[in-house]
Amino acid sequence: MKKEFKESIKRAVNDANLTGALGKFSEAYKVNRAKAYEGIDFEELRGRIAGIKSEAACDLDALAESFKKKAESLGAKVYRTCDPQEVKDYILRVAREGGVKSVVKSKSMATEEIHLNAHLLKNGISVAETDLGEWIIQLAGQAPSHMVMPAIHMTKEEVAELFSKEVDERLSTDIPRLVQVARGELRPKFLGADMGISGGNIAVAETGSIVLVTNEGNARLVTTLPRIHIALVGVEKLVERFDSVAPILEALPRSATAQLLTSYVSIISGPTRNDDGSQKELHIILMDNRRTEMARDPKFKQALQCIRCGSCLNVCPIFRLVGGHVFGGIYTGGIGTILTAWFDELKKSEDIQGLCIQCGNCKQVCPGKIDIPEMIMEIRRRLVLEQGQSLAQKAIFGVVNNRKLFHSMLRAASVAAKPFTSGKFIRHLPLFLSDLTEGRSLPAIAAEPFRDTFKKIKQPRLKEKVAFYAGCLIDFAYPEMGVALVKLLNKAGIEVIFPEEQTCCGAPALYNGAYEVAAHNAVENIQVLLKEEVAHVISACPTCTVALAHDFGNTLETLGQSEWLPQAKKLSEKTIDFATLVKRLVDEGRLSFKEGELLGKITYHDSCHLKRTLNVFEEPRELLQKAGYQVSEMFECDMCCGMGGSYSMKLPEISAPILQRKLSNIKETGAPMVAMDCPGCVMQIRGGLDQDGSQIRVKHTVELLVDRLQD
Ligand code: SF4
Ligand code: SF4
């Protein structure tokens, strides 16, 4: 990561105005969005939208042709091009031919994408943005920070300051007054403009119409007052039929601003008339800029299902902390990273792809059903293919790929870290390692790893067997979690086997784009874990569970190593997470907890992989309640804790404030204990509370349940 990029992150994180405004907005958004979707089957709706958009993406050429034919029959001129420069040339040509001196615009990300304003200004044409947010950032000389709310990063004080300069009058922060000023300034611009430029939210091939969704009414003035209207529309906005508009309109305002419908929905089918009855000029530009190339790429085609609602930004823990400008381009957040890699170039996404912590929040709310984190992983893979791994990564993954060396180094580290270890924690590290213990203590490496302890556990010989995949953290930092798991399963009449040759699940390599390394880890683990006939392969780490159940197969498939796919599938079918298996055992009456004792309040943190990839969140809560705890929910219980595997080490500037937010939410519940099902989250949250001097205890659910088993 470049130094300047890191500096821009630090500046953003330390900008209290920015983090305050975005934090408050995202908290309110979640509640309001849920209200807006009340009574609507979101999964069904987004399934329909994804179907419509995916079908359209398969046939963009034909749809563009039908659209052109129909729109031209209504009097519009339709121009289609791949090249952004040709778009700018076309608009300039139309402007020159029409004697255009001034342009008014309504919000359009496509015009931002090609930097149209600068081009027109350079050629002597004045341009006024008329969407309030766009006008604010135009006055500030900035790019939009959010695709729906371009000036969301600015406070009302900053806006008042800008407007004061513009009208040469000292203005207060009174919002109605500021809006009145904007209206007063923009009205004459509408009336005097020769050309209006808009975008288009949907383009319907069947009717040749473009649909515009706005809240301020400015788009209606832009598209009807000037004698020339140009609509710049990305080809991904094409849909085949008019009845496809309804589901998109049902989701777009709800997802974008938590509104049931925007104030204005305009459908433009052909040009309107001037006051004297003559026809205005309507030009519709269908811009490609690598969109059809994207549609042909099986890994990225899904990105064309985007309806540009921005909800992925609103729920992203990183976006709400750093805002949009850190992303450096026009499109921001997770989807912005993908669009930047395509519309600019892959290299431009080199730094920003690293911002994604892979929490999956965006995927959960996306009305286009787009797997944004998966595509960001693919960007990482392609970057590694193009540029190779860094020397540091090569060295680290070289060790991880050699199980014996890796495990011996972990054992050696347990001794080497002794001078810095105090009880169960490493609180300070020297020199260049000191950042690692900034704001969070690290766990001491266990004197005896789980793999050694396991040999000493006396288990009954039982018919039913499961294989335990411990993962590096339980094996080398928290062996007590593994011991608890064995005891608990024995109690249910299940014998645990621990295949000793198991190795790292490959997640650290995979999340850094090193797919070859991850595939090597996958094959080693598949062989080892399928060696013995067992009912299940259980893991108490959600990241490892996801690796075994999903990532192994996906990685091998991506790399074309199809010979391993049947075994990867078999392992996937056998893999189960701890909470799901234990809940099943309790339901079957094979496990029960002591009754009659009330253990008091506890709060629960959902780890990202368990909640959003494995869809497990009710089970641990139910188990804790059955064991005697009263679960008191914390605010944003399923928001990432900032761990993200190696993320917390690569980007402590971001990880630390996310952790702090999580710690405050835990403390606010007043619960003396917080439970979770992920050893990575335990490491992050326990370490954070330790540095904080807090008495709140942090436990993996397995440790709490084992103590409550019925004798
Ligand atoms: S990726 Fe999904 S959530 Fe993000 S803007 Fe597009 S449609 Fe909306
Ligand atoms: S996965 Fe999480 S961090 Fe990554 S873009 Fe989506 S919401 Fe943001």
XYZ file of C-alpha atoms and ligand atoms in Angstrom:
727
model
C 0.000 0.000 0.000
C 1.402 3.365 -0.991
C 2.428 5.798 1.729
C 0.179 8.590 0.379
C -2.784 6.230 0.408
C -2.147 5.316 4.049
C -1.835 9.032 4.826
C -5.206 9.746 3.194
C -6.783 7.014 5.336
C -5.304 8.528 8.491
C -6.587 11.971 7.541
C -10.084 10.620 6.905
C -10.228 8.591 10.112
C -9.102 11.623 12.122
C -11.658 13.917 10.501
C -14.299 14.063 13.234
C -16.808 15.852 10.949
C -16.570 13.128 8.359
C -16.713 10.123 10.664
C -19.423 11.755 12.790
C -21.685 12.545 9.811
C -21.224 9.167 8.138
C -21.525 7.225 11.392
C -24.821 8.886 12.307
C -26.166 8.478 8.794
C -25.347 4.767 8.556
C -26.881 4.031 11.960
C -30.137 5.771 11.023
C -30.099 4.260 7.527
C -30.195 0.712 8.824
C -33.327 1.361 10.868
C -35.069 3.381 8.152
C -34.236 0.887 5.412
C -35.736 -1.918 7.486
C -38.907 0.150 7.922
C -39.089 0.958 4.205
C -38.931 -2.753 3.339
C -41.575 -3.759 5.901
C -44.080 -6.131 4.317
C -41.883 -6.744 1.262
C -40.139 -10.018 0.564
C -36.699 -8.550 -0.134
C -35.169 -11.855 -1.237
C -37.949 -12.405 -3.760
C -37.737 -8.823 -5.007
C -33.990 -8.824 -5.447
C -34.173 -12.239 -7.082
C -36.480 -10.702 -9.696
C -34.240 -7.666 -10.209
C -31.129 -9.831 -10.507
C -32.955 -11.988 -13.061
C -34.030 -8.985 -15.161
C -30.611 -7.365 -15.108
C -28.688 -10.571 -15.662
C -30.871 -11.437 -18.647
C -30.274 -7.958 -20.041
C -26.504 -8.285 -19.530
C -26.538 -11.411 -21.714
C -28.012 -9.465 -24.588
C -26.803 -5.891 -24.420
C -26.175 -5.570 -28.173
C -29.676 -6.659 -29.125
C -31.268 -4.508 -26.413
C -29.283 -1.456 -27.523
C -30.441 -2.043 -31.093
C -34.122 -2.353 -30.125
C -33.842 0.696 -27.889
C -32.292 2.739 -30.701
C -34.948 1.704 -33.187
C -37.821 2.523 -30.851
C -36.404 5.781 -29.435
C -35.569 7.041 -32.937
C -39.074 6.237 -34.118
C -40.242 8.631 -31.369
C -37.943 11.402 -32.583
C -34.815 10.932 -30.423
C -31.313 10.527 -31.818
C -29.488 7.571 -30.306
C -25.729 7.291 -30.349
C -23.874 4.271 -29.036
C -20.161 4.142 -28.365
C -17.590 2.240 -26.340
C -15.164 5.109 -26.008
C -15.623 7.824 -23.338
C -13.688 10.283 -25.531
C -16.210 9.753 -28.324
C -19.010 10.543 -25.867
C -17.362 13.841 -25.014
C -16.713 14.629 -28.693
C -20.339 13.898 -29.574
C -21.697 16.145 -26.817
C -19.348 18.956 -27.827
C -20.346 18.580 -31.485
C -24.052 18.803 -30.630
C -23.341 21.812 -28.404
C -21.374 23.621 -31.108
C -23.944 22.881 -33.796
C -26.681 24.186 -31.508
C -24.781 27.311 -30.480
C -24.814 26.204 -26.849
C -23.143 28.518 -24.348
C -24.491 27.147 -21.098
C -25.478 23.733 -19.825
C -27.505 22.659 -16.809
C -27.104 19.129 -15.521
C -29.028 16.791 -13.282
C -27.191 14.115 -11.308
C -25.402 11.626 -13.511
C -22.610 9.285 -12.447
C -21.948 8.440 -16.092
C -20.995 12.069 -16.800
C -18.746 12.019 -13.723
C -17.196 8.796 -15.010
C -15.958 10.540 -18.165
C -15.168 13.901 -16.490
C -17.579 15.680 -18.795
C -17.763 18.984 -16.893
C -14.043 19.647 -17.225
C -14.226 18.900 -20.942
C -17.101 21.324 -21.549
C -15.544 24.044 -19.438
C -12.247 23.656 -21.304
C -14.182 24.247 -24.497
C -15.813 27.441 -23.314
C -19.210 26.099 -22.257
C -20.440 26.884 -18.764
C -21.832 23.979 -16.747
C -24.083 24.175 -13.702
C -24.948 21.164 -11.604
C -28.524 21.495 -10.362
C -28.851 18.572 -7.951
C -28.240 20.167 -4.561
C -25.523 17.702 -3.537
C -23.817 17.907 -6.915
C -23.968 21.719 -6.854
C -22.344 21.729 -3.413
C -19.433 19.600 -4.556
C -19.123 21.579 -7.772
C -18.717 24.744 -5.688
C -16.211 22.918 -3.466
C -14.275 21.652 -6.498
C -14.624 18.066 -5.324
C -15.696 14.731 -6.761
C -18.796 12.980 -5.337
C -18.066 10.875 -2.285
C -21.205 8.746 -2.621
C -23.127 7.781 -5.757
C -26.520 8.815 -4.366
C -25.584 11.488 -1.837
C -22.539 13.153 -3.377
C -22.003 15.655 -0.546
C -22.748 13.325 2.380
C -19.239 13.922 3.709
C -19.868 17.640 4.294
C -21.345 19.318 7.354
C -23.944 22.078 7.170
C -21.293 24.479 8.466
C -19.072 23.667 5.485
C -22.009 24.073 3.108
C -22.985 27.416 4.674
C -19.408 28.597 4.197
C -19.425 27.620 0.515
C -22.785 29.228 -0.174
C -21.754 32.394 1.663
C -18.824 32.811 -0.701
C -21.029 32.148 -3.708
C -23.668 34.760 -2.840
C -21.288 37.090 -1.027
C -23.441 37.124 2.104
C -22.797 35.661 5.556
C -25.209 32.729 5.800
C -26.117 30.752 8.888
C -26.467 26.963 8.961
C -30.263 27.188 8.723
C -31.019 24.445 6.198
C -34.292 25.847 4.722
C -32.466 29.144 4.171
C -29.550 27.355 2.459
C -31.985 25.496 0.192
C -33.689 28.811 -0.614
C -30.326 30.292 -1.578
C -29.592 27.309 -3.843
C -32.988 27.652 -5.488
C -32.470 31.377 -6.032
C -29.071 30.780 -7.601
C -30.123 27.858 -9.795
C -33.438 29.175 -11.200
C -31.836 31.696 -13.617
C -29.402 29.021 -14.741
C -32.285 26.707 -15.710
C -34.039 29.497 -17.569
C -30.937 30.634 -19.435
C -29.496 27.231 -20.351
C -29.268 26.111 -23.981
C -28.730 22.467 -23.182
C -29.745 20.094 -20.389
C -27.727 16.970 -19.632
C -29.131 14.130 -17.555
C -28.330 10.530 -16.834
C -30.892 7.745 -16.829
C -31.761 5.217 -14.129
C -33.393 2.755 -16.510
C -33.557 2.543 -20.317
C -36.431 0.439 -21.678
C -35.733 -1.230 -25.034
C -39.375 -2.084 -25.717
C -40.587 1.539 -25.487
C -37.398 3.536 -26.156
C -37.960 5.347 -22.845
C -35.568 6.495 -20.191
C -36.664 6.599 -16.569
C -35.320 9.220 -14.163
C -35.713 8.997 -10.411
C -35.099 12.181 -8.405
C -36.147 13.989 -5.259
C -35.637 17.625 -6.145
C -37.522 18.060 -9.407
C -34.410 19.510 -11.016
C -34.202 16.702 -13.565
C -37.623 17.704 -14.936
C -36.391 21.263 -15.476
C -33.093 20.062 -16.986
C -34.848 17.767 -19.433
C -37.688 20.073 -20.464
C -36.611 23.737 -20.303
C -33.522 23.930 -22.575
C -34.007 23.375 -26.301
C -31.560 20.450 -26.355
C -31.569 17.508 -23.958
C -28.792 14.922 -23.893
C -29.210 11.824 -21.726
C -26.019 9.886 -21.068
C -26.871 6.328 -20.094
C -24.579 3.401 -19.350
C -25.640 0.361 -21.402
C -26.118 -1.632 -18.189
C -29.243 0.463 -17.547
C -31.016 -1.262 -20.444
C -33.887 -3.614 -19.680
C -36.009 -5.372 -22.230
C -39.574 -4.729 -21.156
C -41.487 -1.885 -19.565
C -42.799 -4.174 -16.820
C -39.195 -4.508 -15.565
C -39.351 -0.902 -14.375
C -41.718 -1.652 -11.471
C -39.473 -3.990 -9.421
C -36.476 -1.687 -9.887
C -38.551 1.286 -8.767
C -39.775 -0.715 -5.789
C -36.214 -1.323 -4.601
C -34.220 1.708 -5.740
C -35.636 4.408 -3.419
C -36.016 1.995 -0.510
C -32.405 0.908 -0.781
C -30.994 4.305 -1.676
C -32.612 6.654 0.816
C -35.079 4.420 2.666
C -37.981 6.140 0.870
C -41.001 4.268 -0.389
C -40.791 6.263 -3.594
C -38.811 9.311 -4.664
C -40.645 12.611 -5.084
C -40.328 12.468 -8.871
C -40.286 9.614 -11.342
C -40.023 10.848 -14.937
C -40.430 8.660 -17.973
C -39.153 10.264 -21.159
C -40.300 8.715 -24.424
C -39.230 10.993 -27.271
C -38.559 14.756 -27.286
C -40.911 17.374 -25.859
C -41.981 20.609 -27.608
C -40.710 24.179 -27.308
C -43.089 27.029 -26.459
C -43.535 27.763 -30.195
C -44.600 24.171 -30.882
C -41.327 23.143 -32.527
C -39.710 19.957 -31.329
C -36.773 20.032 -28.933
C -33.690 17.953 -29.671
C -33.337 14.761 -27.644
C -30.066 12.828 -27.875
C -29.617 9.595 -25.969
C -26.060 8.297 -25.692
C -25.652 4.656 -24.770
C -22.173 4.487 -23.305
C -20.266 1.238 -23.062
C -16.828 1.964 -21.574
C -16.011 -1.768 -21.124
C -19.467 -2.743 -19.891
C -20.066 -5.335 -22.627
C -16.572 -6.707 -21.987
C -17.575 -6.998 -18.334
C -20.751 -8.826 -19.363
C -18.608 -11.445 -21.104
C -16.448 -12.040 -18.022
C -18.105 -14.775 -15.932
C -16.557 -13.441 -12.704
C -17.712 -9.856 -13.234
C -20.909 -10.081 -15.270
C -22.888 -9.840 -12.041
C -21.646 -6.277 -11.482
C -23.972 -5.170 -14.296
C -26.916 -6.034 -12.026
C -26.147 -2.849 -10.100
C -28.993 -0.333 -9.972
C -26.710 2.318 -8.385
C -28.658 2.597 -5.135
C -25.601 3.102 -2.939
C -26.896 0.913 -0.101
C -23.682 -1.118 -0.194
C -21.848 2.054 0.848
C -24.351 2.877 3.576
C -23.765 -0.412 5.401
C -20.021 -0.744 4.795
C -18.019 -0.404 8.020
C -15.051 0.913 6.070
C -16.947 3.461 3.982
C -18.613 4.920 7.049
C -15.207 5.429 8.601
C -13.156 6.786 5.714
C -15.847 8.173 3.370
C -15.612 8.158 -0.399
C -12.679 10.393 -1.289
C -10.115 7.896 -0.012
C -11.185 5.692 -2.933
C -9.705 8.306 -5.233
C -12.034 7.681 -8.186
C -15.584 8.521 -9.142
C -17.242 5.378 -7.868
C -16.618 4.640 -4.200
C -17.003 1.805 -1.694
C -16.933 -1.882 -2.592
C -18.833 -1.606 -5.875
C -16.744 1.472 -6.659
C -13.591 -0.595 -6.301
C -14.923 -3.019 -8.895
C -16.069 -0.303 -11.290
C -12.760 1.541 -10.941
C -10.857 -1.653 -11.793
C -12.914 -1.890 -14.999
C -13.743 1.626 -16.107
C -10.283 3.007 -15.271
C -7.851 0.110 -15.065
C -7.052 -2.823 -12.810
C -3.940 -1.098 -11.482
C -6.017 1.831 -10.205
C -7.694 -0.555 -7.765
C -4.359 -1.744 -6.354
C -4.630 0.165 -3.073
C -8.386 0.542 -2.691
C -9.144 -3.172 -3.024
C -7.234 -3.587 0.258
C -9.844 -1.486 2.073
C -12.448 -4.262 1.942
C -12.485 -6.344 5.130
C -14.752 -8.971 3.518
C -17.497 -8.568 6.116
C -20.278 -9.287 3.601
C -22.646 -6.493 4.761
C -22.937 -5.118 1.235
C -23.819 -8.473 -0.275
C -26.621 -8.886 2.235
C -28.401 -5.646 1.309
C -27.660 -5.364 -2.413
C -30.940 -5.239 -4.369
C -29.040 -6.428 -7.453
C -27.895 -9.525 -5.522
C -24.258 -8.808 -6.315
C -21.508 -10.644 -4.470
C -19.248 -7.629 -4.038
C -16.712 -9.244 -1.646
C -16.271 -12.186 -4.006
C -15.514 -9.850 -6.914
C -13.025 -7.902 -4.814
C -11.279 -11.226 -4.114
C -11.132 -11.802 -7.851
C -9.570 -8.364 -8.331
C -6.935 -9.354 -5.768
C -6.269 -12.582 -7.634
C -5.890 -10.754 -10.940
C -3.587 -8.171 -9.385
C -1.361 -10.945 -8.028
C -1.394 -12.590 -11.461
C -0.423 -9.322 -13.107
C 2.079 -8.029 -10.576
C 3.099 -11.051 -8.513
C 3.165 -11.197 -4.725
C 5.149 -8.768 -2.600
C 8.410 -10.091 -1.110
C 6.882 -10.083 2.383
C 3.873 -12.090 1.222
C 6.078 -14.530 -0.641
C 8.088 -15.125 2.524
C 5.006 -15.525 4.744
C 3.097 -17.797 2.374
C 6.257 -19.809 1.726
C 6.211 -20.700 5.423
C 2.440 -21.255 5.589
C 2.685 -23.632 2.658
C 5.162 -25.805 4.536
C 3.141 -27.275 7.404
C 6.063 -28.652 9.408
C 8.067 -25.434 9.129
C 4.991 -23.333 9.921
C 4.146 -25.300 13.039
C 7.757 -25.378 14.262
C 7.941 -21.611 13.826
C 4.771 -21.171 15.875
C 6.265 -23.340 18.617
C 9.476 -21.315 18.492
C 7.475 -18.069 18.638
C 5.877 -19.266 21.870
C 9.357 -19.246 23.458
C 10.604 -16.092 21.681
C 7.567 -14.088 22.803
C 8.019 -15.016 26.500
C 9.818 -11.751 27.444
C 6.845 -9.789 26.113
C 4.183 -12.056 27.551
C 2.257 -11.259 30.681
C -0.251 -13.914 31.697
C -2.350 -14.700 28.648
C -1.421 -11.562 26.717
C 1.357 -9.895 24.795
C 0.754 -6.243 25.567
C 3.741 -4.551 23.965
C 6.038 -5.536 21.163
C 9.305 -3.797 20.402
C 10.454 -1.727 17.387
C 8.648 -2.167 14.086
C 6.271 -4.702 15.656
C 4.907 -2.175 18.141
C 1.961 -1.280 15.849
C 0.626 -4.812 16.298
C -0.191 -4.152 19.938
C -1.549 -0.647 19.371
C -5.044 -0.563 20.876
C -5.224 -4.336 21.230
C -3.225 -6.903 23.199
C -2.304 -10.079 21.373
C -2.880 -13.544 22.798
C 0.184 -15.312 24.151
C 1.125 -18.277 22.010
C 0.153 -21.376 23.974
C 2.972 -23.180 25.769
C 1.393 -26.397 24.543
C -0.585 -26.360 21.289
C -3.895 -28.161 21.054
C -2.331 -30.873 18.859
C -0.117 -31.899 21.816
C -2.842 -31.527 24.439
C -5.222 -33.602 22.357
C -2.957 -36.660 22.654
C -3.357 -36.537 26.420
C -7.162 -36.341 26.412
C -8.705 -39.655 27.423
C -11.763 -40.141 25.248
C -14.168 -43.060 25.433
C -14.145 -45.291 22.320
C -17.374 -44.365 20.574
C -19.013 -45.492 17.387
C -19.908 -42.050 16.093
C -16.878 -39.988 15.173
C -16.263 -36.461 13.976
C -13.003 -34.966 12.750
C -12.040 -31.663 14.369
C -10.476 -28.982 12.231
C -8.949 -26.627 14.800
C -7.499 -23.856 12.644
C -4.311 -22.022 13.604
C -5.787 -19.853 16.371
C -7.385 -22.647 18.398
C -4.397 -24.904 17.801
C -1.716 -22.429 18.848
C -3.376 -19.635 20.850
C -6.578 -20.974 22.386
C -6.182 -24.747 22.875
C -8.686 -24.584 25.747
C -11.443 -24.039 23.173
C -10.490 -27.289 21.476
C -10.415 -29.126 24.790
C -13.909 -27.825 25.606
C -15.195 -28.951 22.221
C -13.889 -32.501 22.709
C -15.459 -32.725 26.166
C -18.789 -31.446 24.905
C -18.983 -33.838 21.968
C -17.901 -36.796 24.100
C -20.819 -35.979 26.381
C -23.140 -36.334 23.372
C -21.662 -39.750 22.592
C -19.327 -38.599 19.821
C -15.633 -39.344 19.671
C -13.403 -36.627 18.249
C -10.475 -37.392 16.035
C -7.839 -34.794 15.311
C -6.093 -35.371 11.969
C -2.639 -34.127 12.894
C -1.505 -33.268 9.404
C -4.143 -30.588 9.042
C -2.706 -27.223 8.132
C -3.730 -23.586 7.661
C -7.116 -23.273 5.925
C -5.584 -20.941 3.357
C -7.850 -17.990 4.174
C -4.953 -15.534 4.744
C -3.502 -16.374 1.321
C -6.884 -16.381 -0.392
C -7.937 -12.997 1.013
C -4.676 -11.570 -0.272
C -5.186 -12.894 -3.785
C -2.598 -15.696 -3.491
C -4.907 -18.384 -4.893
C -2.117 -20.839 -5.717
C -1.041 -20.891 -2.069
C -4.650 -21.255 -0.915
C -5.192 -24.121 -3.367
C -2.113 -25.899 -1.995
C -3.531 -25.576 1.533
C -6.942 -26.749 0.292
C -5.586 -29.925 -1.311
C -3.491 -30.813 1.759
C -6.480 -30.381 4.068
C -8.900 -32.226 1.801
C -6.621 -35.260 1.762
C -6.085 -35.230 5.514
C -9.659 -34.540 6.583
C -11.209 -37.171 4.344
C -8.764 -39.887 5.356
C -11.041 -41.387 7.983
C -14.735 -42.140 7.687
C -16.443 -39.616 9.994
C -19.959 -38.243 10.312
C -18.825 -34.618 10.185
C -15.807 -32.382 10.002
C -16.432 -29.778 12.694
C -14.797 -26.412 13.135
C -15.241 -23.814 15.868
C -13.849 -21.053 13.660
C -16.318 -19.620 11.090
C -13.549 -18.470 8.735
C -12.134 -21.998 8.653
C -15.644 -23.446 8.261
C -16.260 -21.198 5.267
C -12.901 -22.233 3.824
C -13.707 -25.944 4.156
C -17.322 -25.648 3.054
C -17.033 -23.066 0.252
C -13.601 -21.618 -0.490
C -11.727 -24.856 -1.197
C -14.062 -25.770 -4.052
C -14.260 -22.216 -5.427
C -10.499 -21.744 -5.363
C -9.783 -25.059 -7.071
C -12.464 -24.364 -9.659
C -11.098 -20.888 -10.374
C -7.640 -22.360 -10.920
C -9.017 -25.157 -13.099
C -7.839 -27.893 -10.697
C -10.975 -29.890 -11.385
C -9.477 -33.247 -10.362
C -9.923 -32.184 -6.723
C -13.474 -30.926 -7.054
C -15.330 -34.155 -6.152
C -13.340 -34.426 -2.916
C -13.763 -30.723 -2.187
C -17.510 -31.254 -2.573
C -17.440 -34.269 -0.252
C -15.577 -32.269 2.385
C -17.993 -29.384 1.960
C -20.951 -31.691 2.593
C -19.356 -33.075 5.759
C -18.316 -29.713 7.167
C -20.397 -28.227 9.958
C -19.908 -25.327 12.316
C -19.871 -25.818 16.049
C -23.127 -24.002 16.919
C -25.208 -25.805 14.289
C -24.040 -29.259 15.362
C -24.486 -28.588 19.070
C -27.965 -27.122 18.528
C -28.872 -30.274 16.613
C -27.550 -32.463 19.451
C -29.552 -30.496 22.000
C -32.705 -30.749 19.872
C -32.198 -34.508 19.593
C -31.909 -34.728 23.384
C -28.308 -35.941 23.211
C -27.017 -32.936 25.139
C -28.653 -30.963 27.908
C -27.668 -28.227 30.275
C -27.992 -27.834 34.048
C -31.304 -26.331 34.952
C -32.547 -23.873 37.501
C -29.557 -21.569 37.778
C -29.758 -18.061 36.348
C -26.352 -16.935 35.160
C -27.259 -13.327 34.433
C -26.719 -11.069 31.498
C -24.494 -11.852 28.557
C -24.169 -10.145 25.200
C -23.368 -11.815 21.890
C -21.203 -10.663 18.977
C -21.997 -12.170 15.562
C -18.893 -12.867 13.546
C -19.193 -11.887 9.883
C -18.608 -15.316 8.369
C -20.951 -17.113 10.755
C -23.809 -14.655 10.356
C -23.623 -13.729 6.714
C -21.963 -16.643 4.934
C -23.174 -19.541 7.061
C -26.425 -17.835 8.088
C -26.009 -19.005 11.687
C -27.060 -16.502 14.349
C -30.077 -17.858 16.196
C -28.412 -21.121 17.230
C -25.700 -19.722 19.537
C -28.189 -17.378 21.207
C -30.631 -20.213 21.816
C -27.857 -22.414 23.231
C -26.637 -19.688 25.584
C -30.180 -19.125 26.809
C -30.697 -22.841 27.364
C -27.448 -22.881 29.336
C -28.890 -20.263 31.714
C -27.709 -16.917 30.309
C -29.924 -13.942 29.611
C -28.842 -12.637 26.216
C -28.897 -8.862 26.070
C -28.418 -7.639 22.506
C -25.803 -5.013 21.847
C -26.291 -2.273 19.218
C -25.029 -3.452 15.822
C -24.333 -6.930 17.186
C -23.516 -8.190 13.685
C -21.187 -5.368 12.696
C -17.582 -6.393 12.072
C -15.141 -6.093 14.998
C -12.307 -4.980 12.725
C -10.314 -8.226 12.893
C -10.567 -9.542 9.327
C -7.572 -11.896 9.739
C -4.441 -10.134 8.520
C -6.503 -6.956 7.835
C -6.061 -5.785 11.424
C -2.290 -5.961 10.966
C -2.224 -4.385 7.503
C -4.642 -1.562 8.260
C -4.579 -0.907 12.022
C -5.647 2.695 11.216
C -9.053 1.305 10.233
C -9.244 -1.808 12.373
C -8.646 0.079 15.650
C -11.565 2.562 15.385
C -13.907 -0.217 14.260
C -12.863 -2.198 17.334
C -13.412 0.818 19.576
C -16.960 1.162 18.283
C -17.603 -2.522 18.970
C -16.179 -2.204 22.513
C -18.477 0.757 23.285
C -21.487 -1.206 22.067
C -20.494 -4.139 24.280
C -19.997 -1.899 27.316
C -23.315 -0.144 26.788
C -25.208 -3.384 27.399
C -23.857 -3.517 30.945
C -23.229 -7.248 30.496
C -20.168 -8.589 32.338
C -19.492 -11.114 29.577
C -19.523 -11.179 25.787
C -19.765 -14.427 23.835
C -18.892 -15.182 20.225
C -18.203 -18.168 18.035
C -14.995 -17.083 16.327
C -11.503 -17.311 17.823
C -10.421 -14.423 15.557
C -13.093 -12.166 17.050
C -12.099 -13.383 20.535
C -8.527 -12.320 19.776
C -9.617 -8.863 18.610
C -12.258 -8.120 21.262
C -10.459 -9.719 24.198
C -7.275 -7.891 23.229
C -9.136 -4.590 22.921
C -10.874 -4.938 26.283
C -7.579 -5.921 27.910
C -5.839 -2.735 26.691
C -8.868 -0.826 27.866
C -8.497 -2.226 31.383
C -12.071 -3.526 31.204
C -13.301 -6.330 33.445
C -15.706 -7.649 30.799
C -14.907 -11.259 30.012
C -14.729 -12.548 26.446
C -15.509 -16.192 25.740
C -16.040 -18.513 22.830
C -19.510 -20.098 23.153
C -17.934 -23.553 23.417
C -16.188 -22.560 26.663
C -19.434 -21.319 28.181
C -21.557 -24.277 27.138
C -19.147 -26.933 28.328
C -19.327 -25.616 31.888
C -23.103 -25.923 31.871
C -23.468 -29.516 30.702
C -25.775 -31.759 32.672
C -23.751 -34.361 34.578
S -23.844 -2.896 -5.824
Fe -25.901 -3.319 -5.124
S -26.090 -2.142 -3.241
Fe -24.322 -1.316 -4.343
S -25.121 0.352 -5.561
Fe -25.206 -1.449 -6.836
S -27.258 -2.283 -6.547
Fe -26.903 -0.858 -4.899
S -17.517 -6.794 2.224
Fe -17.746 -5.349 3.916
S -15.900 -4.114 3.838
Fe -16.067 -5.140 1.856
S -17.140 -3.686 0.578
Fe -18.670 -5.052 1.433
S -19.404 -3.988 3.264
Fe -17.469 -3.020 2.669
